[in-house]
Tab-separated table of C-alpha atoms (C1' of nucleotides) in Angstrom:
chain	number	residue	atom	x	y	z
O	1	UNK	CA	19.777	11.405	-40.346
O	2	UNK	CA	16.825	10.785	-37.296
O	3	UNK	CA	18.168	13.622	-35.095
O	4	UNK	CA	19.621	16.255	-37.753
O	5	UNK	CA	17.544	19.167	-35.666
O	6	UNK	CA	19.169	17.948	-32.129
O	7	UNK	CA	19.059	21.541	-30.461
O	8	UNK	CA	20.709	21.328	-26.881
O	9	UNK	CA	18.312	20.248	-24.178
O	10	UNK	CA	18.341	21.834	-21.061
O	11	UNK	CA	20.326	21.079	-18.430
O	12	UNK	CA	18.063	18.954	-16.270
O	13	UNK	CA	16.357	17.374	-19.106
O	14	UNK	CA	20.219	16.217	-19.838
O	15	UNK	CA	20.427	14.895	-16.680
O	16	UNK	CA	17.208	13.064	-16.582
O	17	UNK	CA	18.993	10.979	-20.216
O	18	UNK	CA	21.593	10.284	-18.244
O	19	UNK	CA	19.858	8.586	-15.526
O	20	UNK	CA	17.435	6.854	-17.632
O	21	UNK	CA	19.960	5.365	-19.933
O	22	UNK	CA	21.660	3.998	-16.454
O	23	UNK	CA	18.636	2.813	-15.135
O	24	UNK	CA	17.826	1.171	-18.260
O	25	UNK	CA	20.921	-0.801	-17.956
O	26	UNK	CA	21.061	-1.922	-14.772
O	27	UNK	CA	17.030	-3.371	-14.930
O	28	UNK	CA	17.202	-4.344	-18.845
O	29	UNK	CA	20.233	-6.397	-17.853
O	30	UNK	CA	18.440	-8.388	-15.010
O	31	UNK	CA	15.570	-8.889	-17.208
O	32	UNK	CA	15.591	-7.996	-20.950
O	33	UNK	CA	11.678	-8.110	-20.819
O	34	UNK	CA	11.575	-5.391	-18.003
O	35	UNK	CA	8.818	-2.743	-18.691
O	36	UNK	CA	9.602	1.086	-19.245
O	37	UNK	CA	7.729	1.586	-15.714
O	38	UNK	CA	10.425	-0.398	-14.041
O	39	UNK	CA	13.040	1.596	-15.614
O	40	UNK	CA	11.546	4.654	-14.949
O	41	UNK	CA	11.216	3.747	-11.238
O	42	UNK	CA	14.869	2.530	-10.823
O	43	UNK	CA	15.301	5.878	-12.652
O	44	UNK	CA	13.477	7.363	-9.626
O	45	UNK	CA	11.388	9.273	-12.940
O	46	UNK	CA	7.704	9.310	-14.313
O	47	UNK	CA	7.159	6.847	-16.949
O	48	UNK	CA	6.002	9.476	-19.300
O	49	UNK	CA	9.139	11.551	-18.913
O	50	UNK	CA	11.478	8.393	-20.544
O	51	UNK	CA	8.430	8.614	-23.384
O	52	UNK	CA	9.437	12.671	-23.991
O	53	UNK	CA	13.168	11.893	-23.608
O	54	UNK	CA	12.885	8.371	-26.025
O	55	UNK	CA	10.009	8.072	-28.767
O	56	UNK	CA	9.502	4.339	-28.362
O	57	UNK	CA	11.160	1.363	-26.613
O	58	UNK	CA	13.546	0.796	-29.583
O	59	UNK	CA	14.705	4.074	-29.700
O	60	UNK	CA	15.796	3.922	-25.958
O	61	UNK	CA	17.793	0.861	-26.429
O	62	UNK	CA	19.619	2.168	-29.409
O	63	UNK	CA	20.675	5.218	-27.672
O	64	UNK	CA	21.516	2.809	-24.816
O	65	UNK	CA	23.663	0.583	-27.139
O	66	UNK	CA	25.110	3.829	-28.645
O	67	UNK	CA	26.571	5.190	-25.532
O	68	UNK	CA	27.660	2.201	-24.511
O	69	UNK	CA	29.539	1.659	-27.748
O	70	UNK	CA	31.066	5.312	-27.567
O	71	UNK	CA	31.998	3.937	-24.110
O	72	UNK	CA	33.798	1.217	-25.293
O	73	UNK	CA	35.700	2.736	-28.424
O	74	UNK	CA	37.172	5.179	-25.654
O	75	UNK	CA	38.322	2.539	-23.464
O	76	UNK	CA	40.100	0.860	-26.746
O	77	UNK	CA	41.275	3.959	-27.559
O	78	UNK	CA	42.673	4.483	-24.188
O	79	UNK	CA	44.922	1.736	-24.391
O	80	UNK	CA	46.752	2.862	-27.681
O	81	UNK	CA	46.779	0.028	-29.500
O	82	UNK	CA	48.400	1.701	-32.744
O	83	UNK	CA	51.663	2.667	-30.612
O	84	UNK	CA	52.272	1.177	-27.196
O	85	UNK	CA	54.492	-1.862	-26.935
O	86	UNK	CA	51.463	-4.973	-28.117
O	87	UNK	CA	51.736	-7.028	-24.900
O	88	UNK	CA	51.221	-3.594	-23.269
O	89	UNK	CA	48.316	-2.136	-25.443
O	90	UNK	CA	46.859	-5.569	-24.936
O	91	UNK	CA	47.216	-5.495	-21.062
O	92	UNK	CA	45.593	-1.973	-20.619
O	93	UNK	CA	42.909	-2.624	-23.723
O	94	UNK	CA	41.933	-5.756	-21.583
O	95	UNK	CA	41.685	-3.869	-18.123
O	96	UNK	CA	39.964	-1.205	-19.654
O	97	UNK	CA	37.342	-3.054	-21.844
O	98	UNK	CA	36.317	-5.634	-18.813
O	99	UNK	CA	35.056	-2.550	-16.980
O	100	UNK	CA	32.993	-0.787	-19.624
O	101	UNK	CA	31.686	-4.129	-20.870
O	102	UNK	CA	31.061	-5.078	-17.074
O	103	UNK	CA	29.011	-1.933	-16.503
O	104	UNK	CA	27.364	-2.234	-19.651
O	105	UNK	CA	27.078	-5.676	-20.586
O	106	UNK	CA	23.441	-5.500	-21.922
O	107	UNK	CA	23.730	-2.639	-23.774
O	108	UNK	CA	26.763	-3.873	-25.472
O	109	UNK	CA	24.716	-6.949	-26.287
O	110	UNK	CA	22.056	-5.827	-28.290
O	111	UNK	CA	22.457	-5.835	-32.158
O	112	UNK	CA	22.213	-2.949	-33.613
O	113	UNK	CA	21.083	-2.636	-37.554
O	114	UNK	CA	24.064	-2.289	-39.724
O	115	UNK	CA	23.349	1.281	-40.484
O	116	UNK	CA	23.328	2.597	-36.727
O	117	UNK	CA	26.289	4.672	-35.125
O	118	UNK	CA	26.714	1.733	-32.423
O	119	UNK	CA	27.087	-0.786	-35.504
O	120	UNK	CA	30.399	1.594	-36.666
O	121	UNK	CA	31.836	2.176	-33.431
O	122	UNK	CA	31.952	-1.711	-33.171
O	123	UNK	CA	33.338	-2.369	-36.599
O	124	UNK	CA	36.314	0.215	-35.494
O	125	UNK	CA	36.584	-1.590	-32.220
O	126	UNK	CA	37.035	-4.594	-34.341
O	127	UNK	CA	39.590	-3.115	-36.599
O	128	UNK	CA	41.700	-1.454	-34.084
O	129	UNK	CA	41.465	-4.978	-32.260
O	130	UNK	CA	43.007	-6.776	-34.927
O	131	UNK	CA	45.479	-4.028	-35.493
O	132	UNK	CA	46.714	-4.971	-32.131
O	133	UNK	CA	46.683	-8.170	-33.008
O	134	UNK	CA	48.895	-7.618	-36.145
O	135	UNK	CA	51.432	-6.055	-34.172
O	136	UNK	CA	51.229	-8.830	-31.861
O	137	UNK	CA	51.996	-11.290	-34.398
O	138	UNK	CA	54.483	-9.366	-35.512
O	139	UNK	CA	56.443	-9.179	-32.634
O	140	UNK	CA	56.309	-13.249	-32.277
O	141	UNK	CA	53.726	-13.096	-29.847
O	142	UNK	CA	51.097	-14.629	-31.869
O	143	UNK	CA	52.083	-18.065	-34.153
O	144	UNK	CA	52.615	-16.721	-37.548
O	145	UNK	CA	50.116	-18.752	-39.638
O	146	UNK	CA	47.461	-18.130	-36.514
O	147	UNK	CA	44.099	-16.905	-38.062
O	148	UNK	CA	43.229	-13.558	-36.441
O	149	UNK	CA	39.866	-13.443	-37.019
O	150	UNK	CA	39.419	-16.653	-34.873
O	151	UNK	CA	41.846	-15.163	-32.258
O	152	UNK	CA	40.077	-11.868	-32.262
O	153	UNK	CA	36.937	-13.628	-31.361
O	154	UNK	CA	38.204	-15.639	-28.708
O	155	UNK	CA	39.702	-13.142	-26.785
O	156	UNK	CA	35.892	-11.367	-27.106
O	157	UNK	CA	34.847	-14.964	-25.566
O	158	UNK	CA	37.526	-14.907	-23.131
O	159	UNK	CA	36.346	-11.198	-21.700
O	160	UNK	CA	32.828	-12.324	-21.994
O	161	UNK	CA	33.049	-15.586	-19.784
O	162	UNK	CA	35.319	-13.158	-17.222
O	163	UNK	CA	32.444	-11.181	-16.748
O	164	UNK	CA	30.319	-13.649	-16.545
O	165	UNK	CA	31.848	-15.637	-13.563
O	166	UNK	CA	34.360	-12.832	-12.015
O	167	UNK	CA	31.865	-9.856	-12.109
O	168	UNK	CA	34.224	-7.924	-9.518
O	169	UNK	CA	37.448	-9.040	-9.367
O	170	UNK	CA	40.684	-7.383	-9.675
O	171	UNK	CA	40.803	-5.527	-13.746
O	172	UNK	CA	44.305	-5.676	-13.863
O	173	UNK	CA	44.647	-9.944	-11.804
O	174	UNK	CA	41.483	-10.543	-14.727
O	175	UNK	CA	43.560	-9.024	-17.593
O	176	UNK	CA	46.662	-10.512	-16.835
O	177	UNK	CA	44.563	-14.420	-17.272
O	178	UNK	CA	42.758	-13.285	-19.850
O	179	UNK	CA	46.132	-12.251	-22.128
O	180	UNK	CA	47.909	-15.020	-20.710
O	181	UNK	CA	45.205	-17.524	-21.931
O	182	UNK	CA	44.878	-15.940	-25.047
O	183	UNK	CA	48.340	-16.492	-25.926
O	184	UNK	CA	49.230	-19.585	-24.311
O	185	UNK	CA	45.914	-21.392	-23.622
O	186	UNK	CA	45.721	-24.466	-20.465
O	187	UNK	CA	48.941	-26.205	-21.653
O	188	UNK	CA	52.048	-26.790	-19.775
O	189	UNK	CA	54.684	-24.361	-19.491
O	190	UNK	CA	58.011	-24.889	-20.642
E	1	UNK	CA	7.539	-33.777	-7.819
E	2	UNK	CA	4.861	-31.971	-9.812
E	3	UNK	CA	4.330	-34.784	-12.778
E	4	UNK	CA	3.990	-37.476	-10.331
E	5	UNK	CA	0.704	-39.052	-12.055
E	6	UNK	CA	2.445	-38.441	-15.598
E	7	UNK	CA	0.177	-41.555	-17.454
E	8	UNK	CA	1.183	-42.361	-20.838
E	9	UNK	CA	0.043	-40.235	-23.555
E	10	UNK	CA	-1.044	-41.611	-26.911
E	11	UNK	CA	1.158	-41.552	-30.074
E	12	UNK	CA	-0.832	-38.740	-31.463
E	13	UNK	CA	-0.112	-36.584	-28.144
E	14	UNK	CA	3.901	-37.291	-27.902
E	15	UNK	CA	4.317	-36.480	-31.341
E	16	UNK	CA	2.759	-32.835	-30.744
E	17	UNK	CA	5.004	-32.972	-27.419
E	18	UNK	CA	8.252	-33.486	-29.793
E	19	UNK	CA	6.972	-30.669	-32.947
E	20	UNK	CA	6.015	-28.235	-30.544
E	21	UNK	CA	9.456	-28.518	-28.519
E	22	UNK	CA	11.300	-28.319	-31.705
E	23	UNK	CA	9.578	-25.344	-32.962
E	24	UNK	CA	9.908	-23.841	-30.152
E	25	UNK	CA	13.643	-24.106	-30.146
E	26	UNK	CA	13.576	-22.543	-33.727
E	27	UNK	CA	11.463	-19.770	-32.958
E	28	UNK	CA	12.593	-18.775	-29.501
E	29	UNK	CA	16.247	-18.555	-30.484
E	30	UNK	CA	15.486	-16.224	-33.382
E	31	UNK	CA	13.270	-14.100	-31.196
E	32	UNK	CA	13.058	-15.163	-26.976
E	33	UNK	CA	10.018	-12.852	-27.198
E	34	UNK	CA	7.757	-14.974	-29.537
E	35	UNK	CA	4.191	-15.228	-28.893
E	36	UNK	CA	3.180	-18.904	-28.463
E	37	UNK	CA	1.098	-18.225	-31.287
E	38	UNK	CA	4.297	-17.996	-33.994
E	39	UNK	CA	5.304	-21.021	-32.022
E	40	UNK	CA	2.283	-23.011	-32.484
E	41	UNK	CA	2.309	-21.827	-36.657
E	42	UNK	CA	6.002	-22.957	-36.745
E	43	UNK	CA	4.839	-26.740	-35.262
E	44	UNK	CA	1.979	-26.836	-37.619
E	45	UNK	CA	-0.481	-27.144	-34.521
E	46	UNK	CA	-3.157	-25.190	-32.942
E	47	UNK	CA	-2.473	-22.701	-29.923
E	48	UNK	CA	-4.524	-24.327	-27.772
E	49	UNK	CA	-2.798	-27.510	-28.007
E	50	UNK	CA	0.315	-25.807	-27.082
E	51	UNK	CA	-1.281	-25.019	-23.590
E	52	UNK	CA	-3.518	-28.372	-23.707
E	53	UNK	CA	0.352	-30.190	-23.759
E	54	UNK	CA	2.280	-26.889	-21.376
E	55	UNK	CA	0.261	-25.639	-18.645
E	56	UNK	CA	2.056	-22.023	-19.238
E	57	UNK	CA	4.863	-20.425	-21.415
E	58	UNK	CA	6.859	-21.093	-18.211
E	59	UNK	CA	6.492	-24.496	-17.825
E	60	UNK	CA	7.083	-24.890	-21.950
E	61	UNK	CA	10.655	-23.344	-21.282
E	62	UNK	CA	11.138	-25.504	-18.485
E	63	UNK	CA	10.432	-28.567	-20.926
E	64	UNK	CA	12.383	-27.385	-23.126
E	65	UNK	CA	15.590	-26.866	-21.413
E	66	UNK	CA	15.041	-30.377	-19.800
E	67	UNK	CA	14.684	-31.969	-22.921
E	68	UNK	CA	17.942	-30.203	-24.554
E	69	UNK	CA	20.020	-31.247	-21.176
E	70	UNK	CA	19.125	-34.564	-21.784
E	71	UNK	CA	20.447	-34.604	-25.025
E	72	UNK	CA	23.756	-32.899	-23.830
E	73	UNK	CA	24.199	-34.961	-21.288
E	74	UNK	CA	24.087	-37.937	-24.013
E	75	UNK	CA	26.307	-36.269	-25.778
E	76	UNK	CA	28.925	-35.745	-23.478
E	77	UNK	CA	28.854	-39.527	-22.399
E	78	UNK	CA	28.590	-40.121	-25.803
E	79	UNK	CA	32.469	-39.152	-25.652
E	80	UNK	CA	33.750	-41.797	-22.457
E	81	UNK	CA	34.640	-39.295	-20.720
E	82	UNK	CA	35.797	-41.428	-17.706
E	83	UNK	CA	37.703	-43.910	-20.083
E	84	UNK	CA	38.542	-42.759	-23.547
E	85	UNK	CA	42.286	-41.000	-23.874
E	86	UNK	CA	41.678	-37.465	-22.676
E	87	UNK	CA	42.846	-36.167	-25.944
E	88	UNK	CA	40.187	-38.626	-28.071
E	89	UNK	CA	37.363	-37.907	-25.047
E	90	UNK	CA	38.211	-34.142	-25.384
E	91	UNK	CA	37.791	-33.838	-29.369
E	92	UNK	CA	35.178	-36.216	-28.904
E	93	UNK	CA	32.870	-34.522	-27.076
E	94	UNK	CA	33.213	-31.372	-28.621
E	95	UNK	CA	31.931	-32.525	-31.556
E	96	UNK	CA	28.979	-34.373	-30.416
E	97	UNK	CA	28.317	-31.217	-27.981
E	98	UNK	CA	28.683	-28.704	-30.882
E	99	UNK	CA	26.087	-30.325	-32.295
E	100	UNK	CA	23.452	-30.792	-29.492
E	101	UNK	CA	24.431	-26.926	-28.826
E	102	UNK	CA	24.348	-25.894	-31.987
E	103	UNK	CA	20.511	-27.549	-32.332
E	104	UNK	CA	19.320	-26.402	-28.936
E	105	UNK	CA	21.217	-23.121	-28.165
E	106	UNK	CA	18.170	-21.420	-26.774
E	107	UNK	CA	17.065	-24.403	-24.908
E	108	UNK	CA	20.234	-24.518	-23.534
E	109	UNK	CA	20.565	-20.889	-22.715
E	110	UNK	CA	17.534	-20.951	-20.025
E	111	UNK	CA	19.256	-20.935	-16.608
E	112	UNK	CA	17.002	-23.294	-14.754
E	113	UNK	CA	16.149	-22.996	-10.845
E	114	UNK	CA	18.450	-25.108	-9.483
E	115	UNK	CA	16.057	-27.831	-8.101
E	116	UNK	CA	14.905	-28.620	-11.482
E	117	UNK	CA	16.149	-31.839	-13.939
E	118	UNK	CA	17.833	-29.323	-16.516
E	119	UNK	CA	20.158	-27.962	-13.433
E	120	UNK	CA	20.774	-31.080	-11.955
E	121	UNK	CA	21.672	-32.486	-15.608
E	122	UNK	CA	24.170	-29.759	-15.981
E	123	UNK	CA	25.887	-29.995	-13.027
E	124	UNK	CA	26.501	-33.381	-13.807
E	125	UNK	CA	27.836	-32.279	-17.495
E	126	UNK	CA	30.578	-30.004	-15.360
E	127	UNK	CA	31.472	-32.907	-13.354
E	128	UNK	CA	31.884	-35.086	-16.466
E	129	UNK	CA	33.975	-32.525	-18.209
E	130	UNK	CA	36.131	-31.538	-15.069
E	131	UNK	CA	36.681	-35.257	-14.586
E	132	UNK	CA	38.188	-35.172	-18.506
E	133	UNK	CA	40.121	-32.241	-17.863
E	134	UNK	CA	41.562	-33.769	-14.721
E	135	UNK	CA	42.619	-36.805	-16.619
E	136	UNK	CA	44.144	-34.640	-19.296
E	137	UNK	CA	46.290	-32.599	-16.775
E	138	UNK	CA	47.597	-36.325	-15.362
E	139	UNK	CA	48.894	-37.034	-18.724
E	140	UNK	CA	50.415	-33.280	-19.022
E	141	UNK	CA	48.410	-32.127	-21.719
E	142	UNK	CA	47.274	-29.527	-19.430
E	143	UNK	CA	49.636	-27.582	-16.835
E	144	UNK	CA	49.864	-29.213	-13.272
E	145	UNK	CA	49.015	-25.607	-11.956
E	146	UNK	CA	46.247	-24.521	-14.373
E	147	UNK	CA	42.696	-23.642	-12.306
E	148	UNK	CA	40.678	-26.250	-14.160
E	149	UNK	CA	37.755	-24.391	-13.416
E	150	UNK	CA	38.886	-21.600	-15.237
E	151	UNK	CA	39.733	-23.730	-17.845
E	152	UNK	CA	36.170	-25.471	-17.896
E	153	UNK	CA	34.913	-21.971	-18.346
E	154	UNK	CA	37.401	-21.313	-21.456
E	155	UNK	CA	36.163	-24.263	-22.691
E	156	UNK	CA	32.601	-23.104	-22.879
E	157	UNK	CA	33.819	-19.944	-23.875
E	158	UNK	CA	35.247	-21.684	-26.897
E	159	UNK	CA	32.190	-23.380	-27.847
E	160	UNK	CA	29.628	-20.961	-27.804
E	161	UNK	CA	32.189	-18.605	-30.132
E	162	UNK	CA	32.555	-21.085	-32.483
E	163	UNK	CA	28.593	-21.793	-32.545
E	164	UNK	CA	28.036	-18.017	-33.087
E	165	UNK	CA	30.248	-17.531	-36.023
E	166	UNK	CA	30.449	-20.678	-37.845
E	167	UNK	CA	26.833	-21.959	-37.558
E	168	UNK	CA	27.034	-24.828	-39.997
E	169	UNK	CA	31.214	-25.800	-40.593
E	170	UNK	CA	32.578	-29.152	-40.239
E	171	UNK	CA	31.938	-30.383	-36.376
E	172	UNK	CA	35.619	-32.773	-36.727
E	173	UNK	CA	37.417	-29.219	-37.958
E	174	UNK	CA	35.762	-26.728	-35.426
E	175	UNK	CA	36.375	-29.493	-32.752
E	176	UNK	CA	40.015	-29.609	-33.748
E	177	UNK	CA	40.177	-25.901	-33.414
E	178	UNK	CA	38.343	-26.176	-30.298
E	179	UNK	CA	40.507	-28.378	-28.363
E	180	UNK	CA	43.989	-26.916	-30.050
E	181	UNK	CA	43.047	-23.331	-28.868
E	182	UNK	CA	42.406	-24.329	-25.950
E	183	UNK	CA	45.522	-26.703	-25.386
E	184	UNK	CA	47.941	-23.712	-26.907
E	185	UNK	CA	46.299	-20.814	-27.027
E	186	UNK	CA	47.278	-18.127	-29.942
E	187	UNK	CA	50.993	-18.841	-29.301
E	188	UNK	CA	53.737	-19.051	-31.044
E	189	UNK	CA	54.317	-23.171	-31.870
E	190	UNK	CA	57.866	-24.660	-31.783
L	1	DA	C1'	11.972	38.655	-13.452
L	2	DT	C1'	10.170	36.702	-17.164
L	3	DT	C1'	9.731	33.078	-20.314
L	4	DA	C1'	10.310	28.733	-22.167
L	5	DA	C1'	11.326	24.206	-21.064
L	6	DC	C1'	10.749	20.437	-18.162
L	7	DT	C1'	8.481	17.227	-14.837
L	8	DG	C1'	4.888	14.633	-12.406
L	9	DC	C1'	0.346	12.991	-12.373
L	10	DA	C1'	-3.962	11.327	-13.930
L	11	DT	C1'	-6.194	9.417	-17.670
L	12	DC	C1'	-7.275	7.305	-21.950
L	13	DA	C1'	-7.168	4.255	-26.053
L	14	DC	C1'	-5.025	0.599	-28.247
L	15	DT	C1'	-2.669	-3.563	-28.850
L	16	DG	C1'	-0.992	-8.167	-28.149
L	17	DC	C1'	-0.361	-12.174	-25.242
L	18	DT	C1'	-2.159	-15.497	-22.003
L	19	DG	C1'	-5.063	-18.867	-20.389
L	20	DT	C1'	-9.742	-21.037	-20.467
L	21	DT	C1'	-13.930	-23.224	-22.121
L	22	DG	C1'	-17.150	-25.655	-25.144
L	23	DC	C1'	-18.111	-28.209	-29.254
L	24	DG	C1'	-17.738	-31.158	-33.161
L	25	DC	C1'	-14.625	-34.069	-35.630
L	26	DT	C1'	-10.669	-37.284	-36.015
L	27	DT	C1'	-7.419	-40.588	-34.456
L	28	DC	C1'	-5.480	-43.960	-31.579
L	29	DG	C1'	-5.695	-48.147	-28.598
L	30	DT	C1'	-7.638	-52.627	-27.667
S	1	DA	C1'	-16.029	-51.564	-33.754
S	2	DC	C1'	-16.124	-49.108	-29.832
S	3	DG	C1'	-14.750	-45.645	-26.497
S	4	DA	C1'	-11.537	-42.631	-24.881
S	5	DA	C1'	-8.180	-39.379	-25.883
S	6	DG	C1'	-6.637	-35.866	-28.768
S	7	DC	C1'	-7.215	-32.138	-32.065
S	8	DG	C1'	-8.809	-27.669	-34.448
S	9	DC	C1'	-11.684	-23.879	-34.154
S	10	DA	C1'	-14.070	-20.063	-32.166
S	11	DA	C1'	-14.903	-17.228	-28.609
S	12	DC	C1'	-14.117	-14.977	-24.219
S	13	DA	C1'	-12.100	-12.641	-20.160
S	14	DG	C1'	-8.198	-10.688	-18.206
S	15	DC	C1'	-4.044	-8.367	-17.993
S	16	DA	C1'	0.147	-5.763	-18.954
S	17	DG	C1'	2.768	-2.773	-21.767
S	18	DT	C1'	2.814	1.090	-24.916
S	19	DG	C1'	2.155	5.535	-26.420
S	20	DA	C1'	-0.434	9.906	-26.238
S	21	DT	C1'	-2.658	14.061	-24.029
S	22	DG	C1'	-3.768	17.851	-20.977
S	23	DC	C1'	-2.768	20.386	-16.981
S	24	DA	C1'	-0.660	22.299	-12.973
S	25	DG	C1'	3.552	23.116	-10.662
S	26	DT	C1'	8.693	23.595	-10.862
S	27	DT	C1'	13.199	24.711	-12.749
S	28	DA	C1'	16.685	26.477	-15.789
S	29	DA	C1'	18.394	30.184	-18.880
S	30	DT	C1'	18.582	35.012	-20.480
DNA sequence: ATTAACTGCATCACTGCTGTTGCGCTTCGT
DNA sequence: ACGAAGCGCAACAGCAGTGATGCAGTTAAT
C-alpha cells in the first residue's frame, strides 16, 4: 500500500540503503536508543541523506526488520524443510538461521504491526517451522503426544540463548547442540 | 560505596520508594523508552519526587534491578537449593522464579556493571543453580557428560520462553514443563 | 554531453525529556 | 504540639533528537 509508486532508485542511492540499513544494525543493536546521527556516521553518510532514503525513524526500522525477515525466510527456505530427510532439514535450517539471526539479531527483534510484510514472512517462518516439526514427529523423532507449539518455541529459545553466549562459534558444532538438545534435552543417554 | 550516609527515611518517603519502583517496572517493560513523567502518573506521584527519591533515570534503573535481584535471589533460596532433592529444588525454584521473573522482567533485563549489588546478586543466583544442577547430575537425572553451563543457559532459555508466551498460566504446570523439557527434551519417551 | 538524480553541508524550527529550584501545604516522628 | 521531613505544583534552563529546506557540487543513466 505505502510504496505502490516505488520507481527504481538509482544505483548509488541503492547502495547508500544498503549501507544504512547495515549500519543501522550493527549501532541499533549495541544501543536501541542510538540516534540517526550515529547511524549515519557508522554509515560513513550525512544524516540528512538516511532522512531522503527513510521518512522517519519508524520507517527505517521497519524496512530494517523487513530485510531482515526476507533474510531469514531464505535461510529457512534454504534448508528445505518440506522435502529433505527432518533430522537433515533441521540440521541445515539450524546452521543457516543462527547466522542470519546472528547478523541481524536486532532487526529480527523488533515487532512489527500485524499488517507489515516482516509480520508475514515470520508467520511463514513459523509455519514452515512446524511443518518440519510434523515430519519430525512423524518419523519418531519427536514424542507423539509432544505439543509443537511449545517445541517450536523452544528451539526459537534454544537459537536465541546460542547467540547470545556463542556469538562466533562453529554454525554447524552450534547446530548440532542445539538439535541435539531439542530432542533429547540434559538427561542421560541410554 | 556511594549511599554510605543512607539515614533512614520516614514512612511517607519508603512508601514513594516502593510505588515508584513498581511503576516503574510496569511502565518500562511495556515501553524501556518511557519518560519519567508516564512513570511518575503510573505511581500516582509527582515528577519531582521521582528525582527528589533517584538522583537520575540512571540511578532509578540501577534501583530497580537491585531491588528485583533481591527478590530473585529469595526466590531461588526459597527452593534449598543446597539441600532439597534436586528434582523437588529444581521444580521448586522454577516456580517461585517464574514468578519473581514474571513480576520484574524488565528489572531483571538491565545488565548491571559488574561492580554493582544487582551483578553480584546474580552471580550468586548462577552459583546457586549450578550447585542444583550439579547435585542433579550426581543422582543421574542429568548426563555425567552434559556441559552444565550449557545447560544453565537452556534453563534460562526455558524460562524466559515460557514467561513470553504464557504470561499468566499455572506456575506448578509451566514449572513441570519447565523442568521435563529440560530433563528430556522433545524426545520420544519409552 | 546533457540531464536528472543524488549527496554533503549548513541551518532552522520544533519537540520532548532531564534535572533543578523555590514555595506553600501536609504528614510523620517524638 | 512541635519541628523536621516530605510532598505537589509551577517554573526554568539546558540539551539532544527529529525532521525540513536550500544550495552547491558530484555522479549515474541515456
Amino acid at each position: 500500500m505505502g510504496e505502490a509508486t516505488a520507481r527504481p532508485l538509482r544505483a548509488d542511492a541503492e547502495r547508500s540503503v544498503r549501507v544504512i540499513l547495515e549500519a543501522a544494525e550493527r549501532v541499533l543493536a549495541a544501543d536501541p536508543g542510538a540516534s540517526l546521527e550515529q547511524v549515519a556516521a557508522a554509515a560513513g553518510v550525512a544524516r540528512t541523506t538516511v532522512h531522503r532514503r527513510f521518512a522517519s525513524r519508524q520507517a527505517l526500522v521497519e524496512a530494517l526488520a523487513s530485510s531482515a525477515a526476507r533474510r531469514l525466510a531464505d535461510a529457512v527456505d534454504d534448508g528445505r524443510p518440506d522435502t529433505a530427510p527432518p533430522l537433515v532439514a533441521m540440521h541445515r535450517i539450524t546452521a543457516n538461521v543462527l547466522q542470519v539471526k546472528g547478523a541481524w539479531a536486532f532487526a529480527l527483534e523488533q515487532a512489527a504491526e500485524p499488517s507489515g510484510e516482516a509480520a508475514d514472512l515470520q508467520r511463514e517462518v513459523d509455519r514452515r517451522c512446524v511443518t518440519v516439526l510434523e515430519r519430525a514427529r512423524d518419523e519418531g523423532l519427536i514424542d507423539a503426544a509432544a505439543d509443537l507449539d511449545w517445541v517450536r518455541r523452544v528451539y526459537y529459545a534454544l537459537l536465541g540463548e546460542t547467540l547470545r553466549g556463542d556469538p562466533a562459534g562453529d554454525p554447524d558444532v552450534l547446530a548440532a547442540r542445539v538439535v541435539d538438545t531439542l530432542l533429547r534435552g540434559a538427561g542421560p543417554r541410554p
